[in-house]
Coordinates of C-alpha atoms in Angstrom, one line a residue:
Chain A
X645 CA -26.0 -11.2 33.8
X646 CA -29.2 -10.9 36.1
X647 CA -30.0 -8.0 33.5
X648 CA -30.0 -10.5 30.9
X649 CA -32.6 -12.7 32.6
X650 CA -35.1 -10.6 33.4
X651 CA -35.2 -9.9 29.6
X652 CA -35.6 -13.2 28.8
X653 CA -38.4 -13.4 31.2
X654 CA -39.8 -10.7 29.3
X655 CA -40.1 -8.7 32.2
X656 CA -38.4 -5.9 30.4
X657 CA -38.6 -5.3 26.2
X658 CA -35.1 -5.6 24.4
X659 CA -34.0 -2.2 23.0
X660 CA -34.9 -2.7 18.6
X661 CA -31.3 -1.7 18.3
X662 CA -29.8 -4.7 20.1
X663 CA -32.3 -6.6 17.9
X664 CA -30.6 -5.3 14.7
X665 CA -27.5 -5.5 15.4
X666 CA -27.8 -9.2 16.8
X667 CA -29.3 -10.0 13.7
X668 CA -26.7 -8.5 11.4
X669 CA -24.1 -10.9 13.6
X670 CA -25.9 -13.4 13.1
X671 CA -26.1 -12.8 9.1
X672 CA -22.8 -11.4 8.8
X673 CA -21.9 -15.5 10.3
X674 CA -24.4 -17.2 8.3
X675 CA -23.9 -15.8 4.6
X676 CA -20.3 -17.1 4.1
X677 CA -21.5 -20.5 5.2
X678 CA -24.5 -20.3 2.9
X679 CA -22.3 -18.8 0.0
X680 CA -20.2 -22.3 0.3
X681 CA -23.4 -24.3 0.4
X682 CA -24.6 -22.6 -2.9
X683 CA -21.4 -23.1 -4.3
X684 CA -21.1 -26.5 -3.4
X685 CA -21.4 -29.1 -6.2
X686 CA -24.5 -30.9 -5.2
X687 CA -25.5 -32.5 -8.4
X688 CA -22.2 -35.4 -8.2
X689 CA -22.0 -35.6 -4.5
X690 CA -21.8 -39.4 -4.8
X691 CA -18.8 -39.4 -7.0
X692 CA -17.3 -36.9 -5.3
X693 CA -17.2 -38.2 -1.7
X694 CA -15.8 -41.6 -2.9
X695 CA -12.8 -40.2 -4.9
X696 CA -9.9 -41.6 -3.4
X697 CA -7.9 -39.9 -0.6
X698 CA -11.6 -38.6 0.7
X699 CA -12.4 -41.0 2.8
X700 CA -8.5 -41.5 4.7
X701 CA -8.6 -37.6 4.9
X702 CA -11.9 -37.8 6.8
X703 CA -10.8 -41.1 9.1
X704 CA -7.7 -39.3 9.6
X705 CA -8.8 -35.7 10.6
X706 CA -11.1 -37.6 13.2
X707 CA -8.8 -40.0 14.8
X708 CA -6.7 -37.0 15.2
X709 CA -8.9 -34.6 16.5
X710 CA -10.0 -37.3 18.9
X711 CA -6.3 -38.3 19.6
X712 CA -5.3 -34.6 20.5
X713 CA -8.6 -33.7 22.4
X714 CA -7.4 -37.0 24.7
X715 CA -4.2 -35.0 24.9
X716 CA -5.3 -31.7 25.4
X717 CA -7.3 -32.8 28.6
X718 CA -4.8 -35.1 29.6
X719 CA -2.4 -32.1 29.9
X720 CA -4.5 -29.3 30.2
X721 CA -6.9 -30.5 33.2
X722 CA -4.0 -30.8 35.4
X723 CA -2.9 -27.3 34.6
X724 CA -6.1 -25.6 34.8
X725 CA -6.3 -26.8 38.0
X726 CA -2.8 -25.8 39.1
X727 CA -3.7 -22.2 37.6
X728 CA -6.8 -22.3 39.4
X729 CA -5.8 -23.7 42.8
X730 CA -1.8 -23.0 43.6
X731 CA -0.1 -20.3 44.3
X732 CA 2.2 -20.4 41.5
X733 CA 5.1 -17.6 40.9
X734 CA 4.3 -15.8 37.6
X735 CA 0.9 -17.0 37.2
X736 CA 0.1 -14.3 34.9
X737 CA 2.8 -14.8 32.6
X738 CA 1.9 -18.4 32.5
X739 CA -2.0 -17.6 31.6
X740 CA -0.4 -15.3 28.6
X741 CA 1.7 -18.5 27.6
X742 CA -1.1 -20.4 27.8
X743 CA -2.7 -18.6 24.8
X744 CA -0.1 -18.0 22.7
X745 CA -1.2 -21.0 20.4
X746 CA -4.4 -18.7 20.1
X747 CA -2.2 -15.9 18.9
X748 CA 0.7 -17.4 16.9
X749 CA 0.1 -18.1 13.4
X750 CA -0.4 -21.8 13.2
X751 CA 2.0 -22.2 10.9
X752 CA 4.5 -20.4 13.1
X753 CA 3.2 -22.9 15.9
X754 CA 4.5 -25.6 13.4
X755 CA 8.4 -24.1 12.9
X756 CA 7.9 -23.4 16.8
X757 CA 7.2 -27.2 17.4
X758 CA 9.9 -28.0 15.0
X759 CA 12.7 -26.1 17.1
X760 CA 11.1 -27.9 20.0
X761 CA 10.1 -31.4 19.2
X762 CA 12.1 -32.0 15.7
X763 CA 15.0 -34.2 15.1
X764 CA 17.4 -31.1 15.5
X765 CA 15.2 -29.4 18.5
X766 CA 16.1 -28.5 21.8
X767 CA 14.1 -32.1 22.8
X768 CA 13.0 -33.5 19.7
X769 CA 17.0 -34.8 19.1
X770 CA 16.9 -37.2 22.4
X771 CA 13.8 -38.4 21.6
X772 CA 15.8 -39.5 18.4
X773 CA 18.8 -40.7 19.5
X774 CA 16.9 -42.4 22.9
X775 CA 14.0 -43.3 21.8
X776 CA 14.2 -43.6 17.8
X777 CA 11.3 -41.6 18.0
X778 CA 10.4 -38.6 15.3
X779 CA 7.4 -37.0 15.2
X780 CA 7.6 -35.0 12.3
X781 CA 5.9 -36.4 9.1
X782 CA 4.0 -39.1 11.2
X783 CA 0.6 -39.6 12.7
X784 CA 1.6 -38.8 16.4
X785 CA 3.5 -35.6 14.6
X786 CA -0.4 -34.8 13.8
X787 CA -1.8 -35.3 17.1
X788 CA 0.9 -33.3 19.1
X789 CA 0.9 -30.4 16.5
X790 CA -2.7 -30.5 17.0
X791 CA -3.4 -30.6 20.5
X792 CA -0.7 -28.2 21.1
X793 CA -3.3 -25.3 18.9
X794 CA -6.7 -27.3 21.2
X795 CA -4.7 -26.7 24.8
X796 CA -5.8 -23.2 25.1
X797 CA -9.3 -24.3 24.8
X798 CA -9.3 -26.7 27.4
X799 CA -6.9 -24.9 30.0
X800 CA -8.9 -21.6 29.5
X801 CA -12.5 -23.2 30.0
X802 CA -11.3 -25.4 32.9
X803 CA -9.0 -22.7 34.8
X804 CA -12.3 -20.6 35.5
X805 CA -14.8 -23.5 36.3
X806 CA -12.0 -24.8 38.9
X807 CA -11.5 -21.2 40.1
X808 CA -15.3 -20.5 40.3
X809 CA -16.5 -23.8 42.3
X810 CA -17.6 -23.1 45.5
X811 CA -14.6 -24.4 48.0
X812 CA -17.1 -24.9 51.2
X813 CA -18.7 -27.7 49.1
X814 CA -15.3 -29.5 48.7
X815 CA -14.5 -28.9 52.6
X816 CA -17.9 -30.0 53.5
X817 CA -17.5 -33.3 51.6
X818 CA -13.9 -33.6 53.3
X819 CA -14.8 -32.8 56.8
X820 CA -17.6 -35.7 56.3
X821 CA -14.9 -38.0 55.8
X822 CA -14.8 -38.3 52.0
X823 CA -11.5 -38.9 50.9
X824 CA -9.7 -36.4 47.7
X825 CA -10.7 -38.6 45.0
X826 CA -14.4 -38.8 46.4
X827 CA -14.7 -35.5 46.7
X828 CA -13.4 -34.7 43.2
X829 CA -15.9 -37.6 41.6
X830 CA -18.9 -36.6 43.3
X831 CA -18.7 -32.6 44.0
X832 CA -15.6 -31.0 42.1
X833 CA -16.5 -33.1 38.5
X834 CA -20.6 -32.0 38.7
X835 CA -19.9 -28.6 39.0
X836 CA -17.3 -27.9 35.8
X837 CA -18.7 -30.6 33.7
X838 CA -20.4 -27.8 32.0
X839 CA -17.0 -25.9 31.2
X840 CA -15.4 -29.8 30.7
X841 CA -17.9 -30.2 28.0
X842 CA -17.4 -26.9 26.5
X843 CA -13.6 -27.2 26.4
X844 CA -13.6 -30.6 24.9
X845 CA -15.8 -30.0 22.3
X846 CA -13.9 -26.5 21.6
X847 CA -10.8 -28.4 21.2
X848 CA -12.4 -31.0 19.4
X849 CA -13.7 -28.4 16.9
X850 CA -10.6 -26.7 16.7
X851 CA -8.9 -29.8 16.0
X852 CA -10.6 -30.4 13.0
X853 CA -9.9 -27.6 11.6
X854 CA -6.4 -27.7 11.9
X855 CA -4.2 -26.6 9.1
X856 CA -0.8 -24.8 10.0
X857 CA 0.9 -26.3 12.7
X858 CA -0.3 -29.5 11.1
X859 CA 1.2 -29.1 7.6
X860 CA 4.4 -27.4 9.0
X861 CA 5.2 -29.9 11.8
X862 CA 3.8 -33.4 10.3
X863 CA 3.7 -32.2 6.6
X864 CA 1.4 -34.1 3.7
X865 CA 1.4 -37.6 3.2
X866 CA -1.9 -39.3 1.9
X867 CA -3.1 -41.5 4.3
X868 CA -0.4 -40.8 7.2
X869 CA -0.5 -37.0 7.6
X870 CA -3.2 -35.7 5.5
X871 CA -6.0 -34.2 7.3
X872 CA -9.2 -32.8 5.6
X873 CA -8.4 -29.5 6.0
X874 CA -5.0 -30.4 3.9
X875 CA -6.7 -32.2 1.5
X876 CA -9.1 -29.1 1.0
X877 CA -6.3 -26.8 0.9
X878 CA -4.6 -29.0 -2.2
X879 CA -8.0 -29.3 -3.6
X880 CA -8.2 -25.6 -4.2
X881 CA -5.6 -25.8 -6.7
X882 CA -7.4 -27.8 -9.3
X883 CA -10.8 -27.9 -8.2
X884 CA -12.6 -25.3 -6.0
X885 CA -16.2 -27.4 -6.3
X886 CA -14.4 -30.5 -4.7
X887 CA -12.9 -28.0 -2.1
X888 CA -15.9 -26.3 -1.5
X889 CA -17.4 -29.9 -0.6
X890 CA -14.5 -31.1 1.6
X891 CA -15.1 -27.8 3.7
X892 CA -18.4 -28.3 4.1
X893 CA -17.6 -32.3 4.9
X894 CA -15.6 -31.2 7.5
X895 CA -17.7 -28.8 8.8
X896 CA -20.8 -31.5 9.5
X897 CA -19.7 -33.4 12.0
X898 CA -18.0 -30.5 13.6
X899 CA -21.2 -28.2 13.8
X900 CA -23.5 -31.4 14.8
X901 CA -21.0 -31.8 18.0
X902 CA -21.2 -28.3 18.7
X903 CA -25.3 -28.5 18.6
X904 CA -25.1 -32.2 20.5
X905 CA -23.5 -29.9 23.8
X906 CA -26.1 -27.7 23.6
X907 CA -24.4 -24.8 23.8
X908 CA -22.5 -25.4 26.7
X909 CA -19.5 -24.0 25.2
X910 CA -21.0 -20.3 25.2
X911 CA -19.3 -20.7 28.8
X912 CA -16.0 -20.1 27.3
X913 CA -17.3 -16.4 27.0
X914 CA -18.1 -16.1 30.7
X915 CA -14.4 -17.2 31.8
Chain B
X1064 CA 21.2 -15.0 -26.5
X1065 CA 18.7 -16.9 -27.7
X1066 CA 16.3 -13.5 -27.1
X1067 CA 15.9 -12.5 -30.0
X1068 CA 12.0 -13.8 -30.8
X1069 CA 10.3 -10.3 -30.0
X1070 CA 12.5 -7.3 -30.0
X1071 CA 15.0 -8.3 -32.1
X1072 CA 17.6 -6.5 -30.9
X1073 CA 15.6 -2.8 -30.2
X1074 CA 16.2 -2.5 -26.1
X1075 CA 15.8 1.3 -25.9
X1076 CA 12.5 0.9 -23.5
X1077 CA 11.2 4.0 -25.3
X1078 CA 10.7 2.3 -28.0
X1079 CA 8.3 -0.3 -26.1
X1080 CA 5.5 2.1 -27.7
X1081 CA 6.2 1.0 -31.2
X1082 CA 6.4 -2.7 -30.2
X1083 CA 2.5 -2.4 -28.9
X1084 CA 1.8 -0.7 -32.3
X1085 CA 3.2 -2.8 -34.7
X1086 CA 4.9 -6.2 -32.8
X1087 CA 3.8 -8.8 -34.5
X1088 CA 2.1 -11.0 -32.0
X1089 CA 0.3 -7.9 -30.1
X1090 CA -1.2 -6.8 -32.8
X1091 CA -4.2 -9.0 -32.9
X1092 CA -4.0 -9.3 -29.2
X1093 CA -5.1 -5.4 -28.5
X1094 CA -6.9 -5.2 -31.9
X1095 CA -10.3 -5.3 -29.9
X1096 CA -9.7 -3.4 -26.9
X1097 CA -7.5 -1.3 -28.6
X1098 CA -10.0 1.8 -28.8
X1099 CA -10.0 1.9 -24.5
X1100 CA -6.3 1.6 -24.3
X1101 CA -5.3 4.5 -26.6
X1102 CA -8.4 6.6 -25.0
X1103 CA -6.3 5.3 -21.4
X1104 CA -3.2 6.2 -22.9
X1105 CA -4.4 9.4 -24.8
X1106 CA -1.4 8.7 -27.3
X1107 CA -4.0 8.5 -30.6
X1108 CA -0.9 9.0 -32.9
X1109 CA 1.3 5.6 -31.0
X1110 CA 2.0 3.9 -34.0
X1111 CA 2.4 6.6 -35.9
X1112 CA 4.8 8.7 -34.9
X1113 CA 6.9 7.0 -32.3
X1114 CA 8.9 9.3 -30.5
X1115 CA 9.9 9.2 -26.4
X1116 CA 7.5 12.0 -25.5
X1117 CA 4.7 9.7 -26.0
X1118 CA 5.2 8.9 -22.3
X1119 CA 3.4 6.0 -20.8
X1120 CA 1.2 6.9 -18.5
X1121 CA -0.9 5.3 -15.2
X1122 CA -1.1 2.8 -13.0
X1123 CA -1.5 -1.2 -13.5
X1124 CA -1.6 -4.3 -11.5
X1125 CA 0.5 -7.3 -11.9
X1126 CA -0.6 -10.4 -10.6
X1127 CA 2.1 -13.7 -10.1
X1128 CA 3.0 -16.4 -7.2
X1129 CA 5.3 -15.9 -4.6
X1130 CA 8.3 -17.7 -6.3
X1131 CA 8.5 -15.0 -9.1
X1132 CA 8.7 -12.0 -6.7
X1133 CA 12.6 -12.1 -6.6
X1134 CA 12.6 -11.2 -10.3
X1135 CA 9.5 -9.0 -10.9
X1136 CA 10.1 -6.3 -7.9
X1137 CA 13.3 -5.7 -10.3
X1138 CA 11.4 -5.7 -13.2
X1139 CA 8.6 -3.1 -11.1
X1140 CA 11.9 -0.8 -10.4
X1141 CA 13.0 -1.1 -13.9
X1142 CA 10.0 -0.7 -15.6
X1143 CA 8.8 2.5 -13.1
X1144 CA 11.9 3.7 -13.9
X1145 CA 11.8 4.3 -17.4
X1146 CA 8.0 4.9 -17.0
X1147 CA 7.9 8.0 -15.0
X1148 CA 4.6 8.3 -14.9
X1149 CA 3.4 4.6 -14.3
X1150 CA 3.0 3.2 -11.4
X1151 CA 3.0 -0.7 -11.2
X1152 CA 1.5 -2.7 -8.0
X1153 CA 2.5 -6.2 -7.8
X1154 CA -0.1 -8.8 -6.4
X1155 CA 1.6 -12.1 -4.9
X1156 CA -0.1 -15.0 -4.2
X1157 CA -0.9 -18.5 -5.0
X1158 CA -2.4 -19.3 -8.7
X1159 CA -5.7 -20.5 -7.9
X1160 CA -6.0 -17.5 -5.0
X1161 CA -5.1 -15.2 -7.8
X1162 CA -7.7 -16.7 -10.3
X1163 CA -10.6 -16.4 -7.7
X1164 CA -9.9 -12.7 -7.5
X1165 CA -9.9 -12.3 -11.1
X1166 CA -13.2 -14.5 -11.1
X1167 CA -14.9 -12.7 -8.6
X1168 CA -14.3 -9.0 -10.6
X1169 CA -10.5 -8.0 -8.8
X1170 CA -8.8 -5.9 -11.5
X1171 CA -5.6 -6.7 -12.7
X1172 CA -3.3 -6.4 -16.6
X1173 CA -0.7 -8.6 -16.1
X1174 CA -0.6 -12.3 -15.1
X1175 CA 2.5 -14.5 -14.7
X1176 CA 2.2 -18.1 -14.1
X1177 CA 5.2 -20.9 -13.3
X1178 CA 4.1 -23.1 -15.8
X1179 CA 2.0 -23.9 -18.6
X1180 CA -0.7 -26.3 -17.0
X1181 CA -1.6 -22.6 -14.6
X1182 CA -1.2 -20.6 -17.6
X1183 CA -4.5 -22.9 -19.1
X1184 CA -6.3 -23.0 -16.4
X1185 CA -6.2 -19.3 -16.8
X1186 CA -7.0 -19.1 -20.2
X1187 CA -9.7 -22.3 -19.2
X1188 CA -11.5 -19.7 -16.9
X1189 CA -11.4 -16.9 -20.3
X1190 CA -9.4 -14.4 -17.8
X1191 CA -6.6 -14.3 -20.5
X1192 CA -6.6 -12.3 -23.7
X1193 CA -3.8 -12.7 -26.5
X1194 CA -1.2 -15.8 -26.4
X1195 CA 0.9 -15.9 -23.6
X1196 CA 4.6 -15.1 -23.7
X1197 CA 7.5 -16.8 -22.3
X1198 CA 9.8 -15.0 -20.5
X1199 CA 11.9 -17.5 -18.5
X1200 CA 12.7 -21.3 -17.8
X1201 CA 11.7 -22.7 -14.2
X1202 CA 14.6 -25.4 -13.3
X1203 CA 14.1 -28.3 -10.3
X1204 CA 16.9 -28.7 -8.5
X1205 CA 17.8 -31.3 -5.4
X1206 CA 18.0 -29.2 -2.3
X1207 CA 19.7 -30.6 0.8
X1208 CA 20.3 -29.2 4.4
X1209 CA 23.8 -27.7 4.4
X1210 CA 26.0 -30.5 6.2
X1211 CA 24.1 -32.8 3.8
X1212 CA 23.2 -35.5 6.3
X1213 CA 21.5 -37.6 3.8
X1214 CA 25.0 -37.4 1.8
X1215 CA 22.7 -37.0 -0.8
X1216 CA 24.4 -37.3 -4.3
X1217 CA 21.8 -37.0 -7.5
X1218 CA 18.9 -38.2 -8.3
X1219 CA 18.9 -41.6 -7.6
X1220 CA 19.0 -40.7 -3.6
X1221 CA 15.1 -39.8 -4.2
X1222 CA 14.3 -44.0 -4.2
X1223 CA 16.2 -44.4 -0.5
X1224 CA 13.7 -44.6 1.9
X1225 CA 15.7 -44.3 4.9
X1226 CA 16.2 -40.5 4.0
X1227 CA 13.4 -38.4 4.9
X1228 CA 12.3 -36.5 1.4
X1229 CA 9.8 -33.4 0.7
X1230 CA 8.7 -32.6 -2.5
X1231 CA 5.9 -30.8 -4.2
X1232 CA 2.2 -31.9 -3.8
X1233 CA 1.3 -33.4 -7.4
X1234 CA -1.1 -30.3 -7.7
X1235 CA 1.1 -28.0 -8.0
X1236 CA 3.9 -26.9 -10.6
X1237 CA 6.9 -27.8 -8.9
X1238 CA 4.7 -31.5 -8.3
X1239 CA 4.1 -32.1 -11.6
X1240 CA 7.8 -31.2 -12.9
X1241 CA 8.8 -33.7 -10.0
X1242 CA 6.4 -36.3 -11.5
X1243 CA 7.9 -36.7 -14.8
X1244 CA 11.3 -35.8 -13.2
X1245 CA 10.9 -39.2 -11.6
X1246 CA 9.6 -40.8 -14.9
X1247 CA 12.6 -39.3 -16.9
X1248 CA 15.1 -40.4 -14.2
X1249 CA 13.2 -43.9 -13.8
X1250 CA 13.4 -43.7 -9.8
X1251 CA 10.4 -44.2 -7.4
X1252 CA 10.0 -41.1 -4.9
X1253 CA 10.6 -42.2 -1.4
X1254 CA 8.3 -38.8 -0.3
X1255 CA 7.6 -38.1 3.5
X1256 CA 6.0 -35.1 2.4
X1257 CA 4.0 -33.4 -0.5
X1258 CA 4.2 -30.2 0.2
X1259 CA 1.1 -27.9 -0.2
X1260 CA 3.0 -24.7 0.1
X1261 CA 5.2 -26.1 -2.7
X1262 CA 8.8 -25.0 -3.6
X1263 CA 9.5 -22.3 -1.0
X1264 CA 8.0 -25.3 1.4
X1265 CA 10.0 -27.7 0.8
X1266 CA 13.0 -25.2 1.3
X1267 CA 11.8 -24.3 4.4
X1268 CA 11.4 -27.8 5.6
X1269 CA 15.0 -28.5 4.2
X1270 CA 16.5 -25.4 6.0
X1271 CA 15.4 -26.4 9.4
X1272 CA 17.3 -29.7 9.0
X1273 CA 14.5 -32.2 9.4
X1274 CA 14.2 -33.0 5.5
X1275 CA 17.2 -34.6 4.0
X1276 CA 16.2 -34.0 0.4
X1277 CA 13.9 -31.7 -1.4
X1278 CA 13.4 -31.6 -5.2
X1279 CA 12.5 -27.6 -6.3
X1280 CA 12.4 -24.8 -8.4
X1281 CA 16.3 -23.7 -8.4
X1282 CA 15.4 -19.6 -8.0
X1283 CA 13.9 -21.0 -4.4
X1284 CA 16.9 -22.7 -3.2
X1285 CA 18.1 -18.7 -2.3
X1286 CA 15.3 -18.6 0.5
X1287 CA 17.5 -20.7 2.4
X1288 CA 20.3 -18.7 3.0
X1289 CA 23.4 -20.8 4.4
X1290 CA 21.1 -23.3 6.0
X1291 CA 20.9 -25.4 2.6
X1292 CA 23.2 -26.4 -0.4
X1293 CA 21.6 -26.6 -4.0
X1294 CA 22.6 -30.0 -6.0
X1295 CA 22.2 -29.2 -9.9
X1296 CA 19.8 -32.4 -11.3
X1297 CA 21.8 -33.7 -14.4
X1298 CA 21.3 -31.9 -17.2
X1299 CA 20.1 -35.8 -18.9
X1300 CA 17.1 -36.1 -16.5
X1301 CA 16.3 -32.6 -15.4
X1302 CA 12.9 -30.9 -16.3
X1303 CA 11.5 -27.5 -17.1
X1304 CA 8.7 -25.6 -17.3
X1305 CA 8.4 -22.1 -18.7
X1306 CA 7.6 -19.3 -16.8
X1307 CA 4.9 -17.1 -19.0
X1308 CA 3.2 -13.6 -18.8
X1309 CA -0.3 -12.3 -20.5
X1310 CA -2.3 -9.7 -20.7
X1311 CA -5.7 -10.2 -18.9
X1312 CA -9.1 -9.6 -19.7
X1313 CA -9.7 -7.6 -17.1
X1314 CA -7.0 -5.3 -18.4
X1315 CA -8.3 -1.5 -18.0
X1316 CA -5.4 -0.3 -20.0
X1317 CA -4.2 -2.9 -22.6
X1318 CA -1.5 -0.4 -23.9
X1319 CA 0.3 -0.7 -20.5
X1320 CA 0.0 -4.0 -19.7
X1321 CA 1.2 -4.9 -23.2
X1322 CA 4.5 -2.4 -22.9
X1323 CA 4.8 -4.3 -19.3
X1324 CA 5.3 -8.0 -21.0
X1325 CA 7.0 -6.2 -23.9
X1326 CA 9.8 -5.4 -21.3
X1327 CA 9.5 -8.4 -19.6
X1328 CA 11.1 -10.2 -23.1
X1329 CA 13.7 -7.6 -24.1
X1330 CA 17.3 -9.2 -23.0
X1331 CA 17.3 -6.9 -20.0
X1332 CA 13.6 -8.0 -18.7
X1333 CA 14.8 -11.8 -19.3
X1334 CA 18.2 -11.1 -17.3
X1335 CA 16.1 -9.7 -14.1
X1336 CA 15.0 -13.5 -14.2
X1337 CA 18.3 -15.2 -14.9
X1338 CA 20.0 -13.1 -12.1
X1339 CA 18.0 -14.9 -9.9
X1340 CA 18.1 -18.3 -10.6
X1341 CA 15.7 -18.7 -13.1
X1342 CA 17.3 -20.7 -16.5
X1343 CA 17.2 -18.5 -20.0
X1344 CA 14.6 -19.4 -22.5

């Protein structure tokens, strides 16, 4: 890390061969994104934004990105911070679990969420017969399947900005008589807003992108459960221009909240 | 049997070299490429002196979705088998994945599709060469989990909206044979669901009990297992689409690939699809 620096200071020149293989990364990211922009039918954009189902796909995929990065931190916050600050019994295992929506399939995260949260799962039947309430095939079915793929994000990025924030600033504030919430508002929240930025725009990204666990857990309904990515996916079957175009119409807002945080979610690589 | 349009009645499969000589719908489909393939082939004399020691020989590629695999790896064993010295690699995937690879220079012979609207959009794209063949019927059927919560009857259960229902997304073959299923039977789908991953996943939704009813191709219904119970759509409403194979252009040895959908419409090619669901042409 303080190697880096100095670099960047110029004190020292960067080796050429870190030079070209950096800039075949950077290629080897750019040229599919550019091959979709070539392909992309520019000449009827017009027409082809407004065709109907576009516009609900869109509202849809950003209500529930939104509604599951809420979720995410609502959920994942507190855990980060349990991993981070008790002494739990089989933390590691619970760190592994933590990630496995990382390393499932999504759409094996959807039959997984089925078992779970369906009408027949180990959970999902009470809140049936209790509550009347089935989330497959609706809205909220969306948002869970979603935020349960965007939890990693958030509880990964938050665990090590708890777990690196220096404790004698915390004890200060508390020995000088500011109570747990003050201390969290005005010492504990300045320090990880960095990693709380990263990790909501993470899961925000990740959100929109969301295919498996979405299709498999809410399923496709125009309007109720049909996100953008669904809508591309079904495209692809008639059309590959329109698809191409939905991508890249999901991609926008996505990559323009990634370049808002400035970076700050290159912190996810630190933790 | 009503397979009798092609072979008529010759199933010895070493005979399939006579059908690519003289059959009359292939010959004007390998009359241009027909140089390559017997050069491929090195059989100059084929239609000439038809005997079983012109051996077929090498290897070709077909392509197909994922609902046809059931009957095709059968029709791979059968057709390597009497083939010796061919070796046939089956690509499954979706249509339109499938017509990408072909677009963007993947080499294949063979192409099956579902239904006839995939089948143009191949032949839209010029991947196709010669007229495509039937070789089955695809059959929807009503698919229910297997204590039937729904107590789903026929058709008519499609317009209840209290039942939750998957089908097809229109895009897709098994959506557009639901369509004008729903026309036919004059009922208004009550959908929770149009499924992307089509057929197989609207069985899979079915199967794990939280879709009452699923209208699907009937060969599908087997992916199931025990979890679900296949109703039979009544023979007065029920629609079909036929399954058919052709030769692509792409086809680096036209003699094979047309010996591969020769065998695919002798009575024992079609009864590889009938075994497993599929309805007879």
């Amino acid at each position: 890390m303080r190697i880096a620096r100095r670099d960047s200071a110029g004190t020292r020149a960067t080796p050429i061969v870190i030079w070209v293989l950096g800039s075949l990364g950077a290629i080897f990211l750019i040229l599919p994104l550019l091959g979709l922009i070539v392909r992309a039918p520019w000449g009827d954009l017009g027409e082809r934004l407004t065709r109907p189902g576009v516009g609900d796909a869109l509202r849809l995929s950003v209500l529930c990105a939104t509604g599951s990065t809420i979720l995410a931190l609502l959920l994942g916050l507190p855990l980060a911070w349990l991993l981070a600050r008790q002494s739990l019994p089989g933390k590691p295992l619970i760190r592994a679990i933590v990630v496995v929506p990382l390393l499932l399939p999504p759409i094996v995260s959807g039959i997984g969420l089925l078992a779970a949260l369906g009408r027949r799962g180990l959970v999902g039947g009470a809140l049936d017969n209790w509550f009347g309430l089935r989330l497959p095939f609706s809205t909220a079915g969306v948002i869970v399947a979603v935020s349960y793929v965007a939890l990693p994000f958030v509880v990964v990025t938050l665990e090590g900005a708890f777990a690196s924030v220096n404790r004698q600033m915390e004890n200060a504030a508390a020995t000088l008589g500011a109570s747990p919430t003050v201390v969290t508002r005005t010492v504990t929240l300045p320090l990880i807003l960095p990693s709380l930025v990263a990790g909501t725009v993470l899961a925000w990204a990740r959100s929109m992108g969301e295919f498996g666990a979405t299709v498999t857990f809410a399923g496709n309904l125009p309007g109720r459960t049909q996100t953008l990515p669904l809508a591309t996916f079904l495209a692809l079957e008639t059309d590959l221009e329109q698809a191409i175009l939905l991508s890249l119409l999901l991609l926008t807002p996505t990559v323009a909240m990634l370049v808002l945080a400035r970076g700050r979610w290159r912190g996810m690589g630190a933790t | 049997m009503p397979i009798r349009s092609r072979a008529g009645g010759v199933v010895a499969l070493a005979a399939i070299t006579v059908l690519t000589g003289c059959g009359s719908s292939a010959a004007p489909d390998t009359s241009v490429p027909a140089a390559t393939g017997t050069a491929a082939s090195s059989s100059p004399a084929a239609d000439a002196s038809p005997t079983s020691s012109e051996a077929l020989a090498g290897a070709m590629t077909v392509m197909a979705p994922g609902p046809l695999k059931a009957a095709l790896d059968k029709a791979k064993a059968a057709f390597e088998a009497a083939n010796p010295q061919v070796t046939v690699t089956m690509n499954y995937a979706h249509i339109p994945t499938l017509l990408s690879q072909l677009s963007e220079g993947v080499s294949a012979d063979v192409l099956l599709t579902p239904d006839e609207g995939t089948m143009k959009m191949a032949q839209g794209k010029e991947l196709t060469t010669g007229t495509p063949e039937p070789v089955a019927t695809n059959v929807l059927a009503l698919v229910v989990p297997a204590d039937n919560p729904g107590k789903v009857t026929g058709v008519a259960d499609l317009g209840k909206k209290a039942l939750t229902i998957a089908v097809c997304a229109a895009e897709l073959p098994c959506g557009k044979l639901t369509d004008a299923l729903a026309k036919k039977a004059d009922v208004t789908i009550e959908a929770d669901s149009l499924e992307p991953g089509g057929s197989p996943g609207v069985v899979t939704k079915v199967a794990t009990g939280e879709v009452d009813l699923g209208v699907v191709f009937a060969p599908d219904i087997k992916t199931g297992g025990d979890k679900v119970t296949a109703i039979p759509i009544d023979a007065a409403v029920v629609t079909t689409s036929q399954v058919l194979a052709v030769e692509l252009g792409a086809s680096t040895d036209p003699t094979l690939a047309q010996a591969f959908l020769d065998f695919l419409t002798t009575p024992e090619g079609a009864a590889l699809f009938t075994g497993v669901g599929f309805g007879p042409l």
